Steps between C-alpha positions, in 0.01 A plus 500: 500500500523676829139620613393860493488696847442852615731677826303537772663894445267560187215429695162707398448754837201366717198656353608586162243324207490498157322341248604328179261579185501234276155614296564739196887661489723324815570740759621517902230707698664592809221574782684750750667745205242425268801492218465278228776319351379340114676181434700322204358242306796220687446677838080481453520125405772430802247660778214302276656154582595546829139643623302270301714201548680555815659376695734397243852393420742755372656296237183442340377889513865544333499224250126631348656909483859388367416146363816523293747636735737282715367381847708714720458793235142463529526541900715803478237660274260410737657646787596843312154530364354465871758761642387732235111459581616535864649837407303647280149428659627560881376169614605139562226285248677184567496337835768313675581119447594233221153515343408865340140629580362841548613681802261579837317791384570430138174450317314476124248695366314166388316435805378852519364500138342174547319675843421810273341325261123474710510817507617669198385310160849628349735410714766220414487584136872548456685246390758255668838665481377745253571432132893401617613268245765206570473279175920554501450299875307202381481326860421820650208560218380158600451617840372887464246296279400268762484774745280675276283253455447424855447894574216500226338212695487631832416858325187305309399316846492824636305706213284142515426558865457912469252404175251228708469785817390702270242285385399426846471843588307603191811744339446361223637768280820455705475130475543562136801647501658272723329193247651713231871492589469133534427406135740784428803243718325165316240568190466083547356524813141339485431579903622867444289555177187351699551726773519829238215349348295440831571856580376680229199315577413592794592831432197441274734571131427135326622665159820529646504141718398351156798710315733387740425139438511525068866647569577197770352271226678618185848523691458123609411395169788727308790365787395157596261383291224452771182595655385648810430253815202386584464713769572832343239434201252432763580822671454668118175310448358608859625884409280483180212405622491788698606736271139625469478540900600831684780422782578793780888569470464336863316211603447368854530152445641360173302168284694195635546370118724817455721557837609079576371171397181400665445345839720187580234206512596152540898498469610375868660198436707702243561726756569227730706337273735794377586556921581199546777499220617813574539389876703209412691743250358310205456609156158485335300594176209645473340383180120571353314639204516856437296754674385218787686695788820396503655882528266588803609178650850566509446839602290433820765232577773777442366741713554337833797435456802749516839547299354294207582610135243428222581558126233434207559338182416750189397423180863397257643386799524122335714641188760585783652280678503490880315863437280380866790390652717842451230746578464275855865546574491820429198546748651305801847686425296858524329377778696345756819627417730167447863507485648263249811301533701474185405106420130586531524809320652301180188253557294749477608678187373249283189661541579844612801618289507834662705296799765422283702196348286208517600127620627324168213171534241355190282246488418311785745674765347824362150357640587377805724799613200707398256317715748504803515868515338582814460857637397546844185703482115390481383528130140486299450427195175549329425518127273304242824386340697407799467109437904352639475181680594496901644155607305555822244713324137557624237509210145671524264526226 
């Protein structure tokens, strides 16, 4: 099929901006009017795709909007639908060439919200695409799903990073609501539940730290069948026995036992051994006994280096399988932003179904394809249950 372009006539005028909103109801924000222009559910999802994944082929933006029409069908509609955006909003949103992305001056509100959220604990609350509904599209569900998801991560990293300021700087009634909206996006989360926990606290309210932790406790038990971590009943234990003690709603320097895992003593040849694998781009395994460090190890080793992704293991994750794996995709794809071709994204599907059909392989080819799925971004993975065997794997105990 022919590939989409835009005359050089229908240019947007030097200077002219607008803004596509993607959070809540879909609408065109045009900067120099001010007008607003509120979208259709095809239009939202067409402007979706091309600023999220573009640059990007027209066929495929056409065959996920009109998956059952004819090829050169599918084009026209594309084409018409583009015109009438053109029209209607005053401004080119497409730029020129055989790949569709978002024109110079063309922008998303996601950025901005992401920016907002240090500053205001209630910004980025509205959801992806609103409450649009494409069940009738079931490729483009897959996607709007997947898109979702990844907005909820970076949202949560953001929230995550707003919530641990706060802490820092002692707002720790602030810090609360920014802990808050993270168990609100993932009840399961043990490391957002410490961090409400922590807070209340030092904000000297143990009742409540201790509350928090029953409901943490009973919900893992009802859904999964498990108990808390290690870590997160020490936290509880450490809160009760100073439940009898007065804390200031603001304390100068924080017990070490609460804020991080003590003082790193005796670990460099671990250390030494982990950069060495990752300089020869080795995979390696971290394995000891719970509660001997193995967390604050990975985390100083994670810290110096940048663009690495880390996902945890959580408690049920062995009654799904490849739960580890998929939440680590879905990290690196939030994170760095990959482009898939169509053989890797059928690979991948076996284990993220939100990317589509998935390769037809069992047994033995299933493994081995699985294994030879490489993305190219640095990963961690840390987690008590984490235990998968690395042919050139480094083991520390």
């Amino acid at each position: 099929m022919p590939a989409l372009t835009v005359s050089a006539a229908s240019a947007m005028p030097a200077g002219d901006r607008g803004c596509v909103h993607l959070l809540g109801w879909p609408c065109l924000v045009r900067a120099d009017a001010g007008a607003t222009v509120r979208l259709s559910a095809k239009d939202a999802a067409l402007l979706a795709v091309v600023a999220l994944d573009g640059p990007i082929a027209a066929d495929r933006v056409a065959a996920l909007i009109w998956p059952a029409v004819e090829g050169r069908k599918a084009d026209t509609n594309l084409r018409q639908r583009l015109f009438r955006l053109r029209r209607d909003s005053g401004m080119n949103l497409i730029a020129n060439g055989a790949l569709l992305q978002l024109a110079p001056g063309v922008q998303t509100d996601l950025p901005a919200a992401l920016a907002q959220i240090a500053a205001d604990e209630d910004a980025g609350r509205e959801q992806f695409l609103g409450d649009l509904d494409f069940e009738d599209l079931p490729e483009l569900a897959n996607w709007v799903r997947m898109a979702r998801a990844r907005w909820h991560e970076q949202r949560d990293a953001a929230l995550a990073a707003a919530a641990a300021q706060c802490e820092a700087d002692g707002a720790i009634a602030r810090g609360l609501v920014y802990a808050q909206r993270l168990i609100d996006s993932d009840p399961l989360s043990e490391h957002a539940q410490r961090r409400c926990m922590r807070l209340h606290y030092l904000r000297g309210d143990c009742s409540a730290a201790i509350a928090s932790f029953e409901r943490f406790e009973r919900r893992l038990k009802d859904e999964l069948g498990t108990r808390p971590s290690a870590e997160t009943v020490e936290l509880i234990e450490t809160i009760e026995r100073g439940a009898t003690a007065l804390l200031p709603a603001r304390r100068t320097v924080v017990p070490a036992s609460l804020m991080r895992p003590p003082r790193l003593v005796g670990r460099s040849a671990e250390s030494a051994a982990m950069a060495r694998a990752w300089t020869g781009q080795r995979a390696f395994a971290l394995l000891g006994e719970a509660g001997i460090g193995k967390t604050r190890l990975l985390q100083d080793f994670a810290a110096r280096r940048d663009g690495l992704v880390s996902v945890q293991a959580r408690p049920g994750d062995a009654g799904i399988a490849y739960a580890l794996l998929a939440r680590l995709l879905r990290a690196v794809f939030a994170g760095h932003g990959m482009a898939l071709t169509g053989a890797r994204r059928q690979e991948l599907a076996l284990v993220l179904p939100e990317l589509g059909s998935a390769a037809a392989l069992a047994g033995e080819a299933l493994r081995l394809l699985l294994l030879q799925v490489d993305c190219d971004a640095p990963v961690q993975k840390s987690g008590d249950r984490c235990r998968n065997r690395c042919p050139r794997g480094l083991e520390n105990q």
